Coordinates of C-alpha atoms in Angstrom, one line a residue:
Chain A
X954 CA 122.0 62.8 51.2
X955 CA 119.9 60.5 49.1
X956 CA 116.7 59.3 50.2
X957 CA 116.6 55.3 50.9
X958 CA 113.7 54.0 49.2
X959 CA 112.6 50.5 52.0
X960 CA 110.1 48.1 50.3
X961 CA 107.2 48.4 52.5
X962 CA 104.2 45.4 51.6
X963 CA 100.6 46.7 51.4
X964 CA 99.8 44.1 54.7
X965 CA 102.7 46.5 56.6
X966 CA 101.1 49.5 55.6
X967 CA 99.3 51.8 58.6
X968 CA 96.0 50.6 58.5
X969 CA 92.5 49.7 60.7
X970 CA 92.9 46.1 62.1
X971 CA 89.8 44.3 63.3
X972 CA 90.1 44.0 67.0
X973 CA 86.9 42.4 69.0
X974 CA 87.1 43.6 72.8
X975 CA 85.2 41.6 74.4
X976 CA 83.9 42.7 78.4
X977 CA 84.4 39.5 79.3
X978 CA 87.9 39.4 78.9
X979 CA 88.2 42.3 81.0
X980 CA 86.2 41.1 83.7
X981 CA 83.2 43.7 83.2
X982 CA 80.4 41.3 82.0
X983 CA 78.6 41.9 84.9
X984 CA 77.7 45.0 85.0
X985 CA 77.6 45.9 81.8
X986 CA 74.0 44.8 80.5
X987 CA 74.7 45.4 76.3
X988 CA 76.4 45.0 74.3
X989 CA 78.6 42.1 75.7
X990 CA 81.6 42.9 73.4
X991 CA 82.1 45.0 70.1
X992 CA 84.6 45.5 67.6
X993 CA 86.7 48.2 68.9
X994 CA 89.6 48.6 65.6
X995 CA 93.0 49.5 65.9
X996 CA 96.0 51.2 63.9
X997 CA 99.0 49.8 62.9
X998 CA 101.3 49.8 59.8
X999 CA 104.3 51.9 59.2
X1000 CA 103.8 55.2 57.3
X1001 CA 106.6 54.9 54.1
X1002 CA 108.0 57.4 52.2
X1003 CA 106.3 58.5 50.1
X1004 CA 103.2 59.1 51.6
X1005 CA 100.4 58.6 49.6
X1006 CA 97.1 60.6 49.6
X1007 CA 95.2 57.2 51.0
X1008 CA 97.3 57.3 54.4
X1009 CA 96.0 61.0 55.1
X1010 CA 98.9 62.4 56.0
X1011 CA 99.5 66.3 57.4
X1012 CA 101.7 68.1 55.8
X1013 CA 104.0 67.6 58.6
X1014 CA 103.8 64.1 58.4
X1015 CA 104.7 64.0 54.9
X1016 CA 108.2 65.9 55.5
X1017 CA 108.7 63.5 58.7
X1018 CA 108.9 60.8 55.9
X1019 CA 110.8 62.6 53.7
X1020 CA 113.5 63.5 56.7
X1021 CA 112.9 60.1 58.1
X1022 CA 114.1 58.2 54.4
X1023 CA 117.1 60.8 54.6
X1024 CA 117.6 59.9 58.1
X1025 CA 116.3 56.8 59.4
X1026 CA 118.1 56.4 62.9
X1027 CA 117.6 60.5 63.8
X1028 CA 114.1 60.7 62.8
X1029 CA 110.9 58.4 63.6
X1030 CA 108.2 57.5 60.6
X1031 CA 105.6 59.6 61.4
X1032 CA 102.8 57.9 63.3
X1033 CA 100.0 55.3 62.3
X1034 CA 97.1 57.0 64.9
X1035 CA 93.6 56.9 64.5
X1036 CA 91.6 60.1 62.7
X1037 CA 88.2 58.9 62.5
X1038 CA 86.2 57.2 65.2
X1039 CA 83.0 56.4 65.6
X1040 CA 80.5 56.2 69.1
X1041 CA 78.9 53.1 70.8
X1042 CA 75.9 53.2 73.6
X1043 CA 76.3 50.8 76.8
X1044 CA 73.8 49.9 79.1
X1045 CA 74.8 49.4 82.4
X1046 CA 74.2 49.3 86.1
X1047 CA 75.7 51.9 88.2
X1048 CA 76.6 51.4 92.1
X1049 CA 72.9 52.9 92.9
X1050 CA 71.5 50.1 90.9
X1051 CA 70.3 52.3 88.3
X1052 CA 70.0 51.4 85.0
X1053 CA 72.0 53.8 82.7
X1054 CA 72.2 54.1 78.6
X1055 CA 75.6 56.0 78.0
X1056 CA 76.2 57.1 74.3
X1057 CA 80.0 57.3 74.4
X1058 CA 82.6 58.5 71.5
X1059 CA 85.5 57.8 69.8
X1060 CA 84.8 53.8 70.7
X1061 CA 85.8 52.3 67.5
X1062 CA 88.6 53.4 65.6
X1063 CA 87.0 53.5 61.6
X1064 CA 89.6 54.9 59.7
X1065 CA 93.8 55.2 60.4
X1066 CA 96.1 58.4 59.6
X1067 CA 99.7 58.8 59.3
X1068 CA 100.2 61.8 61.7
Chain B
X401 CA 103.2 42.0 81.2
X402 CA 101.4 44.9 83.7
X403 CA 101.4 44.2 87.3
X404 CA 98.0 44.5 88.9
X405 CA 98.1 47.9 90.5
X406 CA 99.2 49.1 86.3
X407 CA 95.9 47.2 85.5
X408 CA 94.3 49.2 88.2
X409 CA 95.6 52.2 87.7
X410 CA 94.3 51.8 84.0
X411 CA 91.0 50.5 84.5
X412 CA 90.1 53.3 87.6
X413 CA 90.8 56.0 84.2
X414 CA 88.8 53.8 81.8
X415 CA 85.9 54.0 84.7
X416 CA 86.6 57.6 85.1
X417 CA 85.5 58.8 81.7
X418 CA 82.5 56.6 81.6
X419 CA 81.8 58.8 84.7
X420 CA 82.2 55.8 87.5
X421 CA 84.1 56.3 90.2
X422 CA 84.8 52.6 90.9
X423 CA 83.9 49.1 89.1
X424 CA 79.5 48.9 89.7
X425 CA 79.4 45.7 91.9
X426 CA 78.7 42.7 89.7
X427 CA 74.8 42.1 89.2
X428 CA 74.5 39.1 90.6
X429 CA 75.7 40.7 94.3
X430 CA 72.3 42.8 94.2
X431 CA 69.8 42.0 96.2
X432 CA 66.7 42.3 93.5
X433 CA 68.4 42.6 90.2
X434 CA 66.9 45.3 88.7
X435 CA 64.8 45.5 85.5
X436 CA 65.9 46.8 82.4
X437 CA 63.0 48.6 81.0
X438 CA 62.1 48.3 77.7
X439 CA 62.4 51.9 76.4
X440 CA 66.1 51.8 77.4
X441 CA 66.2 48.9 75.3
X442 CA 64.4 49.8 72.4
X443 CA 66.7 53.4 72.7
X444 CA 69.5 51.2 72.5
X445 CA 68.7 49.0 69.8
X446 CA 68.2 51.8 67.7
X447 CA 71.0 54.4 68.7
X448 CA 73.4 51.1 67.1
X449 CA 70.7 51.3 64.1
X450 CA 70.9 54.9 63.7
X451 CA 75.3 54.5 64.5
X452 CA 75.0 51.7 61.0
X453 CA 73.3 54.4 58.9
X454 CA 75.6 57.0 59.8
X455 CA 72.5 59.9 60.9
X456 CA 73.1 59.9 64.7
X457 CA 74.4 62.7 66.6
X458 CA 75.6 60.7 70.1
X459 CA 74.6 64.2 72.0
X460 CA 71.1 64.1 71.3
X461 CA 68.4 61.9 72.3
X462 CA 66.2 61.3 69.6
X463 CA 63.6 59.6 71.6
X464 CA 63.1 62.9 74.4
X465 CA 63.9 65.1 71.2
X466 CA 66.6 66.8 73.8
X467 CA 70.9 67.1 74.0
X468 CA 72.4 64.3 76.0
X469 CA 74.4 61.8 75.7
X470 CA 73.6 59.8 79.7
X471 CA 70.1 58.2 80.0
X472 CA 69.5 57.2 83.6
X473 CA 66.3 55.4 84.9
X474 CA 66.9 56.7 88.5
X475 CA 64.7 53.9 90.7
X476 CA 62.4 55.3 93.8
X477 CA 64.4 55.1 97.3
X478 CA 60.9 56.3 99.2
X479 CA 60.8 55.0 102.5
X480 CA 57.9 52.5 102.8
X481 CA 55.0 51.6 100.8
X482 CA 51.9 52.4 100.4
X483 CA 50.3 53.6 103.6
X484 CA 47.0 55.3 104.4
X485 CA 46.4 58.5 104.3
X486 CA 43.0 60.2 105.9
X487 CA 40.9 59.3 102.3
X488 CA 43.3 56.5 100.7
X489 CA 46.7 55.5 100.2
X490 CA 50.2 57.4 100.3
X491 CA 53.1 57.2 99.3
X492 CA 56.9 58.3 99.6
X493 CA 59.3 58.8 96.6
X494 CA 62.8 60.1 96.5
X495 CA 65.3 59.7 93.7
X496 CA 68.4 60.1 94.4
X497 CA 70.2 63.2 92.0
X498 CA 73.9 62.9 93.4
X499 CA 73.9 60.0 91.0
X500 CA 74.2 63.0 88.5
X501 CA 77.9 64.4 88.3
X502 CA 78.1 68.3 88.8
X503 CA 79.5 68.8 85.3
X504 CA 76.6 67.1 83.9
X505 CA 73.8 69.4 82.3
X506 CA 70.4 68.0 82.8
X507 CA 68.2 68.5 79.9
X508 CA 65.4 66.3 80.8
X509 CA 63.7 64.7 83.8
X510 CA 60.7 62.6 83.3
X511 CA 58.7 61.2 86.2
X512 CA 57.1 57.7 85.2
X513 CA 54.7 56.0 88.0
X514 CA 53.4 52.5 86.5
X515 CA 50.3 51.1 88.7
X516 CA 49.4 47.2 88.7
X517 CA 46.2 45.6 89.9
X518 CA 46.8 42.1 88.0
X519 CA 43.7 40.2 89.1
X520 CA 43.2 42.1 92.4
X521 CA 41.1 44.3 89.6
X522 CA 37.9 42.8 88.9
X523 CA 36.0 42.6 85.8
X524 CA 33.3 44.8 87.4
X525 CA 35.8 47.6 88.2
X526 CA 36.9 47.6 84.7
X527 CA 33.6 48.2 83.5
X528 CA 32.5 50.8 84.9
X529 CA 33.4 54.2 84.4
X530 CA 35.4 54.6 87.9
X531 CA 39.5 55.5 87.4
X532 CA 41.9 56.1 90.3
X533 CA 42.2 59.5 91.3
X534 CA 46.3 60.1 91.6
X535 CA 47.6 63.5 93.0
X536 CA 51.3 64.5 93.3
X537 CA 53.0 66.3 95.5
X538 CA 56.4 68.1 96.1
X539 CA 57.8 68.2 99.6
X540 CA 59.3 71.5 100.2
X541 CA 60.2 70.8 103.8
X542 CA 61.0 68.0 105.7
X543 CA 57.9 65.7 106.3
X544 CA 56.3 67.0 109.6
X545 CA 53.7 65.2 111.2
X546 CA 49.8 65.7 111.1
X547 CA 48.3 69.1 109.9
X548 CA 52.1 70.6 109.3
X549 CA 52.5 67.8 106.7
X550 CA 49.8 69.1 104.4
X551 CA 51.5 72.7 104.2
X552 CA 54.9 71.4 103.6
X553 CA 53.8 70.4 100.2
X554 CA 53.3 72.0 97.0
X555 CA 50.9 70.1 94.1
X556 CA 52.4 69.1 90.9
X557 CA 49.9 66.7 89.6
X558 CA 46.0 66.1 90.0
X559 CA 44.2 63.9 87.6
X560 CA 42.1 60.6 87.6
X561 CA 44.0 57.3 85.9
X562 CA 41.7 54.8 83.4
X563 CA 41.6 51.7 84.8
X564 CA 43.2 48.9 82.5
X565 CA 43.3 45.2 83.1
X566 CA 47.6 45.0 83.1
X567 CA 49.3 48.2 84.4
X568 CA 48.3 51.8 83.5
X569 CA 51.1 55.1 83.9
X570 CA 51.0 58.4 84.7
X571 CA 53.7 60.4 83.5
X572 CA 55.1 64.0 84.2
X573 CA 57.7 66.6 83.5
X574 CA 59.9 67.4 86.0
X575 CA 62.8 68.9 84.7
X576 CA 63.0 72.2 86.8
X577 CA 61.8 70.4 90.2
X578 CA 64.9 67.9 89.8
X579 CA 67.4 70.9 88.8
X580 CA 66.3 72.0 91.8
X581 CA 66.9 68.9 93.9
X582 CA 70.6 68.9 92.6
X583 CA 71.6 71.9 95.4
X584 CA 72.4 70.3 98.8
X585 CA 69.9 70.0 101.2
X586 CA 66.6 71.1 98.5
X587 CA 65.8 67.5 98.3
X588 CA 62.4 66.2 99.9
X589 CA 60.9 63.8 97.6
X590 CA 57.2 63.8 96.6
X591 CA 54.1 62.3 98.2
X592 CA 51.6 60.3 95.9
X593 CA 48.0 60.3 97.1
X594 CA 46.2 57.5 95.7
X595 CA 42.2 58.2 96.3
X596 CA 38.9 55.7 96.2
X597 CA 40.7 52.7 94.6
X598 CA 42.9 50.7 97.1
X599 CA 45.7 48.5 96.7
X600 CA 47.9 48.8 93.6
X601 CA 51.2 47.9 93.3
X602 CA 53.1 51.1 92.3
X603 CA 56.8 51.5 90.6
X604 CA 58.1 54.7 89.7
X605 CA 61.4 55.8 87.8
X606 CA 62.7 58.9 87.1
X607 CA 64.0 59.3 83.8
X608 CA 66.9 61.5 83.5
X609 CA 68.7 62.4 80.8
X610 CA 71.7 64.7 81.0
X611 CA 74.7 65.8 79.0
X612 CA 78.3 65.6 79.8
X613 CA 80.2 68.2 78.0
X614 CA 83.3 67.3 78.5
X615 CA 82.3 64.0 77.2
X616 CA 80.1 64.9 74.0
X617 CA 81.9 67.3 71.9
X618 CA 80.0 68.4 68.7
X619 CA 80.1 67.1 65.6
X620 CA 81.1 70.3 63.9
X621 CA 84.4 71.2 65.5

Protein backbone atom coordinates (compact mmCIF):
# COMPACT_ATOMS: atom_id res chain seq x y z
CA UNK A 1 0.00 0.00 0.00
CA UNK A 2 1.05 3.60 -0.70
CA UNK A 3 0.93 6.05 1.81
CA UNK A 4 -1.80 8.99 1.09
CA UNK A 5 -0.22 12.17 1.48
CA UNK A 6 -3.64 14.75 2.99
CA UNK A 7 -2.74 18.52 2.78
CA UNK A 8 -2.98 19.52 6.31
CA UNK A 9 -2.80 23.83 6.75
CA UNK A 10 -0.39 25.02 9.50
CA UNK A 11 -3.86 26.64 11.39
CA UNK A 12 -5.10 22.64 11.39
CA UNK A 13 -2.07 21.55 12.84
CA UNK A 14 -2.12 20.08 16.78
CA UNK A 15 -1.32 23.03 18.52
CA UNK A 16 -1.97 25.26 22.06
CA UNK A 17 -5.16 27.39 21.58
CA UNK A 18 -5.76 30.31 23.86
CA UNK A 19 -8.72 29.47 25.97
CA UNK A 20 -9.73 32.09 28.99
CA UNK A 21 -11.79 30.08 31.82
CA UNK A 22 -13.31 32.39 33.49
CA UNK A 23 -14.99 31.28 37.28
CA UNK A 24 -17.64 33.21 36.56
CA UNK A 25 -18.91 31.25 33.85
CA UNK A 26 -18.80 28.37 35.98
CA UNK A 27 -20.60 29.79 38.68
CA UNK A 28 -17.53 29.73 41.25
CA UNK A 29 -16.88 33.60 41.64
CA UNK A 30 -17.87 33.47 44.93
CA UNK A 31 -15.72 31.64 46.63
CA UNK A 32 -12.91 31.82 44.87
CA UNK A 33 -11.10 35.16 46.13
CA UNK A 34 -8.07 35.33 43.11
CA UNK A 35 -7.64 35.12 40.41
CA UNK A 36 -11.21 35.60 38.92
CA UNK A 37 -10.33 33.77 35.72
CA UNK A 38 -7.00 32.78 33.79
CA UNK A 39 -5.94 31.51 30.67
CA UNK A 40 -6.26 27.84 30.94
CA UNK A 41 -4.89 26.62 26.92
CA UNK A 42 -6.02 23.86 25.13
CA UNK A 43 -4.82 21.23 22.36
CA UNK A 44 -6.18 20.80 19.15
CA UNK A 45 -4.98 20.15 15.53
CA UNK A 46 -4.55 16.91 13.81
CA UNK A 47 -1.13 15.19 13.89
CA UNK A 48 -0.18 14.53 9.80
CA UNK A 49 2.02 12.32 8.45
CA UNK A 50 4.85 13.02 8.56
CA UNK A 51 5.38 14.05 11.90
CA UNK A 52 7.70 16.66 12.31
CA UNK A 53 10.16 17.11 15.19
CA UNK A 54 8.05 20.49 16.29
CA UNK A 55 4.83 18.26 17.10
CA UNK A 56 6.96 16.12 19.71
CA UNK A 57 5.95 13.06 18.75
CA UNK A 58 6.95 9.36 20.56
CA UNK A 59 8.17 7.08 18.58
CA UNK A 60 4.95 5.33 18.61
CA UNK A 61 3.17 8.21 17.54
CA UNK A 62 5.20 8.56 14.59
CA UNK A 63 4.46 4.84 13.19
CA UNK A 64 0.57 5.61 14.23
CA UNK A 65 1.00 8.24 11.35
CA UNK A 66 2.74 6.23 9.19
CA UNK A 67 0.01 3.22 9.63
CA UNK A 68 -2.66 5.75 9.85
CA UNK A 69 -1.57 7.43 6.03
CA UNK A 70 -1.54 3.57 4.93
CA UNK A 71 -4.78 3.12 6.59
CA UNK A 72 -6.87 5.91 7.30
CA UNK A 73 -10.34 4.20 8.28
CA UNK A 74 -8.45 1.24 10.51
CA UNK A 75 -6.19 3.35 12.34
CA UNK A 76 -6.76 6.87 14.26
CA UNK A 77 -3.98 9.93 13.82
CA UNK A 78 -2.29 9.66 16.86
CA UNK A 79 -3.44 12.27 19.47
CA UNK A 80 -3.11 16.13 19.83
CA UNK A 81 -2.68 15.93 24.13
CA UNK A 82 -1.05 18.22 26.18
CA UNK A 83 2.92 17.43 27.35
CA UNK A 84 3.77 20.43 29.20
CA UNK A 85 1.72 22.26 31.75
CA UNK A 86 2.25 24.75 33.99
CA UNK A 87 0.70 25.49 37.90
CA UNK A 88 -1.56 28.38 39.14
CA UNK A 89 -2.24 29.38 43.01
CA UNK A 90 -6.04 30.11 44.05
CA UNK A 91 -7.15 31.76 47.01
CA UNK A 92 -10.17 30.69 48.27
CA UNK A 93 -12.67 30.18 51.16
CA UNK A 94 -13.27 26.76 52.34
CA UNK A 95 -16.72 25.69 54.09
CA UNK A 96 -14.88 26.53 57.60
CA UNK A 97 -14.49 29.96 56.35
CA UNK A 98 -10.85 29.74 56.22
CA UNK A 99 -8.97 31.48 53.96
CA UNK A 100 -6.78 28.97 51.81
CA UNK A 101 -3.77 29.65 49.09
CA UNK A 102 -3.64 26.38 47.01
CA UNK A 103 -0.70 26.10 44.52
CA UNK A 104 -2.23 23.59 42.09
CA UNK A 105 -0.51 21.86 38.84
CA UNK A 106 -0.92 21.10 35.49
CA UNK A 107 -3.52 24.26 35.20
CA UNK A 108 -2.53 25.61 31.96
CA UNK A 109 -1.73 23.64 29.12
CA UNK A 110 1.82 25.51 27.72
CA UNK A 111 2.86 23.39 25.09
CA UNK A 112 0.83 20.47 22.82
CA UNK A 113 2.28 16.81 21.71
CA UNK A 114 1.17 14.43 19.25
CA UNK A 115 1.08 11.26 21.43
CA UNK B 1 -25.36 19.52 25.79
CA UNK B 2 -24.75 17.75 29.54
CA UNK B 3 -27.63 17.32 31.71
CA UNK B 4 -27.28 18.76 35.21
CA UNK B 5 -26.53 15.69 37.26
CA UNK B 6 -23.24 15.21 34.14
CA UNK B 7 -22.46 18.88 35.30
CA UNK B 8 -22.50 17.65 38.76
CA UNK B 9 -21.02 14.71 38.51
CA UNK B 10 -18.06 16.67 36.85
CA UNK B 11 -17.80 19.52 39.02
CA UNK B 12 -18.03 17.21 42.52
CA UNK B 13 -14.36 15.63 40.72
CA UNK B 14 -13.12 19.13 39.84
CA UNK B 15 -13.83 19.92 43.74
CA UNK B 16 -12.39 16.70 44.68
CA UNK B 17 -8.84 17.31 43.59
CA UNK B 18 -8.69 20.79 44.84
CA UNK B 19 -9.39 18.79 48.07
CA UNK B 20 -13.28 20.08 48.72
CA UNK B 21 -15.71 17.88 49.35
CA UNK B 22 -18.58 20.13 48.08
CA UNK B 23 -18.89 23.79 46.40
CA UNK B 24 -17.65 26.38 49.76
CA UNK B 25 -21.05 28.32 50.19
CA UNK B 26 -20.86 31.61 48.29
CA UNK B 27 -19.17 34.47 50.41
CA UNK B 28 -21.81 36.60 50.60
CA UNK B 29 -23.94 33.73 52.69
CA UNK B 30 -21.27 34.26 55.63
CA UNK B 31 -22.18 35.84 58.41
CA UNK B 32 -18.80 38.14 58.77
CA UNK B 33 -16.98 37.71 55.62
CA UNK B 34 -13.71 36.97 56.53
CA UNK B 35 -10.47 38.93 55.92
CA UNK B 36 -8.01 38.04 53.49
CA UNK B 37 -4.80 38.79 55.22
CA UNK B 38 -2.19 40.37 53.51
CA UNK B 39 0.55 37.81 53.59
CA UNK B 40 -1.65 35.41 51.73
CA UNK B 41 -1.89 38.07 49.27
CA UNK B 42 1.44 39.20 48.97
CA UNK B 43 2.27 35.04 48.73
CA UNK B 44 0.06 35.03 46.02
CA UNK B 45 1.03 37.88 44.01
CA UNK B 46 4.40 36.60 43.93
CA UNK B 47 3.94 32.66 43.50
CA UNK B 48 2.19 34.20 39.77
CA UNK B 49 5.59 36.35 39.67
CA UNK B 50 7.82 33.63 40.49
CA UNK B 51 5.16 31.12 37.86
CA UNK B 52 6.22 34.29 34.86
CA UNK B 53 9.96 33.79 35.52
CA UNK B 54 9.78 30.16 35.39
CA UNK B 55 11.95 29.62 39.11
CA UNK B 56 9.02 28.22 41.24
CA UNK B 57 8.77 24.92 42.53
CA UNK B 58 4.63 24.76 43.36
CA UNK B 59 5.65 22.24 46.43
CA UNK B 60 7.57 24.59 48.29
CA UNK B 61 6.68 27.65 50.08
CA UNK B 62 9.14 30.13 49.58
CA UNK B 63 7.90 32.50 52.11
CA UNK B 64 7.99 29.59 55.36
CA UNK B 65 11.19 28.24 53.53
CA UNK B 66 9.15 24.64 53.88
CA UNK B 67 7.40 21.81 51.21
CA UNK B 68 3.77 22.45 50.56
CA UNK B 69 1.78 23.27 48.23
CA UNK B 70 -1.86 24.24 50.77
CA UNK B 71 -1.57 27.54 52.80
CA UNK B 72 -4.49 27.72 55.23
CA UNK B 73 -5.10 30.69 57.70
CA UNK B 74 -7.13 28.43 60.04
CA UNK B 75 -9.36 31.28 62.08
CA UNK B 76 -9.81 30.87 66.13
CA UNK B 77 -13.23 28.87 67.01
CA UNK B 78 -12.44 29.62 71.07
CA UNK B 79 -15.54 29.78 72.85
CA UNK B 80 -15.97 33.40 74.21
CA UNK B 81 -13.82 36.31 74.58
CA UNK B 82 -11.76 37.64 76.66
CA UNK B 83 -12.69 36.95 80.32
CA UNK B 84 -11.01 37.43 83.58
CA UNK B 85 -8.84 35.41 84.96
CA UNK B 86 -7.60 35.77 88.85
CA UNK B 87 -4.67 38.62 87.64
CA UNK B 88 -6.10 39.68 84.07
CA UNK B 89 -7.72 38.53 81.10
CA UNK B 90 -8.18 34.98 79.44
CA UNK B 91 -8.75 33.61 76.69
CA UNK B 92 -9.93 30.48 74.66
CA UNK B 93 -8.53 29.32 71.20
CA UNK B 94 -9.13 26.26 69.16
CA UNK B 95 -8.43 25.77 65.50
CA UNK B 96 -10.03 23.42 64.02
CA UNK B 97 -7.29 20.56 62.20
CA UNK B 98 -9.96 18.22 60.53
CA UNK B 99 -9.91 21.00 57.97
CA UNK B 100 -6.52 19.21 57.12
CA UNK B 101 -7.16 16.00 54.93
CA UNK B 102 -5.41 12.77 56.35
CA UNK B 103 -3.20 12.43 53.28
CA UNK B 104 -1.93 15.84 53.86
CA UNK B 105 1.64 16.22 55.45
CA UNK B 106 1.92 19.21 57.55
CA UNK B 107 5.16 20.88 57.35
CA UNK B 108 4.47 24.03 59.11
CA UNK B 109 2.05 25.46 61.71
CA UNK B 110 2.45 29.00 62.78
CA UNK B 111 0.48 30.53 65.53
CA UNK B 112 -0.14 34.39 64.94
CA UNK B 113 -2.07 36.40 67.81
CA UNK B 114 -2.45 40.20 66.53
CA UNK B 115 -3.57 42.62 69.62
CA UNK B 116 -5.44 46.08 69.00
CA UNK B 117 -5.84 48.96 71.43
CA UNK B 118 -6.79 51.65 68.70
CA UNK B 119 -7.38 54.74 70.89
CA UNK B 120 -8.41 52.75 74.02
CA UNK B 121 -4.27 53.04 74.33
CA UNK B 122 -3.25 56.30 75.57
CA UNK B 123 -0.39 58.44 74.75
CA UNK B 124 0.78 57.96 78.37
CA UNK B 125 0.83 54.13 78.06
CA UNK B 126 2.81 54.32 75.05
CA UNK B 127 5.41 56.20 76.66
CA UNK B 128 6.31 54.55 79.25
CA UNK B 129 8.25 51.55 79.30
CA UNK B 130 5.18 49.19 80.40
CA UNK B 131 4.35 46.15 77.62
CA UNK B 132 1.65 43.53 78.06
CA UNK B 133 2.73 40.43 79.62
CA UNK B 134 1.13 37.49 77.21
CA UNK B 135 1.55 33.77 78.37
CA UNK B 136 0.39 30.70 76.37
CA UNK B 137 -0.85 27.79 77.23
CA UNK B 138 -1.63 24.19 75.92
CA UNK B 139 -4.67 22.40 77.23
CA UNK B 140 -3.85 18.89 77.68
CA UNK B 141 -7.18 17.95 79.19
CA UNK B 142 -10.48 19.07 78.98
CA UNK B 143 -10.94 22.47 80.78
CA UNK B 144 -11.84 21.68 84.42
CA UNK B 145 -12.96 24.15 86.68
CA UNK B 146 -10.92 26.19 89.46
CA UNK B 147 -7.51 24.81 90.77
CA UNK B 148 -7.89 21.55 88.27
CA UNK B 149 -7.73 24.12 85.41
CA UNK B 150 -4.27 25.29 86.21
CA UNK B 151 -2.72 21.62 86.03
CA UNK B 152 -4.53 20.70 82.94
CA UNK B 153 -2.23 23.04 81.13
CA UNK B 154 1.23 22.88 79.90
CA UNK B 155 3.15 26.53 78.99
CA UNK B 156 4.24 27.14 75.57
CA UNK B 157 4.80 30.83 75.61
CA UNK B 158 5.80 33.48 78.30
CA UNK B 159 7.04 36.94 77.26
CA UNK B 160 6.01 40.69 77.56
CA UNK B 161 4.59 42.43 74.11
CA UNK B 162 5.90 46.35 73.23
CA UNK B 163 3.08 48.38 73.23
CA UNK B 164 2.53 50.14 69.67
CA UNK B 165 -0.06 52.70 68.82
CA UNK B 166 -1.87 50.26 65.87
CA UNK B 167 -1.72 46.55 66.59
CA UNK B 168 1.31 44.64 67.88
CA UNK B 169 1.75 40.30 67.24
CA UNK B 170 3.10 37.66 68.96
CA UNK B 171 4.02 34.79 66.96
CA UNK B 172 4.99 31.04 67.61
CA UNK B 173 5.86 27.77 66.28
CA UNK B 174 3.63 25.13 66.67
CA UNK B 175 4.24 22.58 64.27
CA UNK B 176 4.52 19.49 66.59
CA UNK B 177 1.62 20.74 69.06
CA UNK B 178 -0.87 20.87 65.92
CA UNK B 179 0.53 17.34 64.51
CA UNK B 180 -0.52 16.35 67.59
CA UNK B 181 -3.98 17.85 67.55
CA UNK B 182 -4.67 15.91 64.17
CA UNK B 183 -5.27 12.37 66.30
CA UNK B 184 -8.96 12.17 67.42
CA UNK B 185 -9.80 13.29 70.71
CA UNK B 186 -5.95 15.12 71.49
CA UNK B 187 -7.45 18.43 70.73
CA UNK B 188 -7.94 21.06 73.62
CA UNK B 189 -7.05 24.37 72.36
CA UNK B 190 -4.80 26.83 74.27
CA UNK B 191 -5.52 29.43 77.01
CA UNK B 192 -3.96 33.03 76.50
CA UNK B 193 -3.34 34.92 79.70
CA UNK B 194 -3.18 38.44 79.17
CA UNK B 195 -1.57 40.17 82.45
CA UNK B 196 -1.50 44.16 83.85
CA UNK B 197 -2.85 45.70 80.64
CA UNK B 198 -6.71 45.25 80.07
CA UNK B 199 -8.80 45.29 77.18
CA UNK B 200 -7.36 44.52 73.83
CA UNK B 201 -8.99 43.28 71.04
CA UNK B 202 -7.32 39.99 70.17
CA UNK B 203 -7.39 37.91 66.70
CA UNK B 204 -5.45 34.91 66.17
CA UNK B 205 -4.83 32.54 63.05
CA UNK B 206 -3.15 29.59 62.75
CA UNK B 207 -1.13 29.43 59.82
CA UNK B 208 -0.78 26.07 58.32
CA UNK B 209 0.85 24.98 55.56
CA UNK B 210 0.79 21.36 54.40
CA UNK B 211 1.57 19.28 51.44
CA UNK B 212 -0.55 16.99 49.46
CA UNK B 213 1.42 14.34 47.82
CA UNK B 214 -0.79 12.97 45.76
CA UNK B 215 -1.36 16.47 44.47
CA UNK B 216 2.39 17.90 44.25
CA UNK B 217 4.48 15.56 42.30
CA UNK B 218 8.21 16.67 41.92
CA UNK B 219 9.57 18.37 39.38
CA UNK B 220 12.22 15.81 38.58
CA UNK B 221 10.18 12.66 37.72
Amino acid sequence: RSAVHLPVSPSNVCRARRLYIDFKDVGWQDWIIAPQGYMANYCHGECPFPLSETLNGTNHAILQTLVHSLDPQGTPQPCCVPIRLSPISMLYYDNNDNVVLRHYQDMVVDECGCR
Amino acid sequence: APSPGDLNAQERLFLSSLGLSSRPRPADSRPQRRHVPSALWRMFRSSEHRKKAQDSDPCTVAEYGVKGNIIRYVQDQGEGGEVPSWNGLEKQLFFNMSVLQPVEQLTLARLEVRFHWGPLLSSELLSSDRGLSVTLYRVIRATLKGADRQTNRRLLLSQSVQLQPESTAVTLDLTSVAESWRKPGRNYGLVLEMLDLSLPLVQSSLVLVSLNPEQCRSRQR
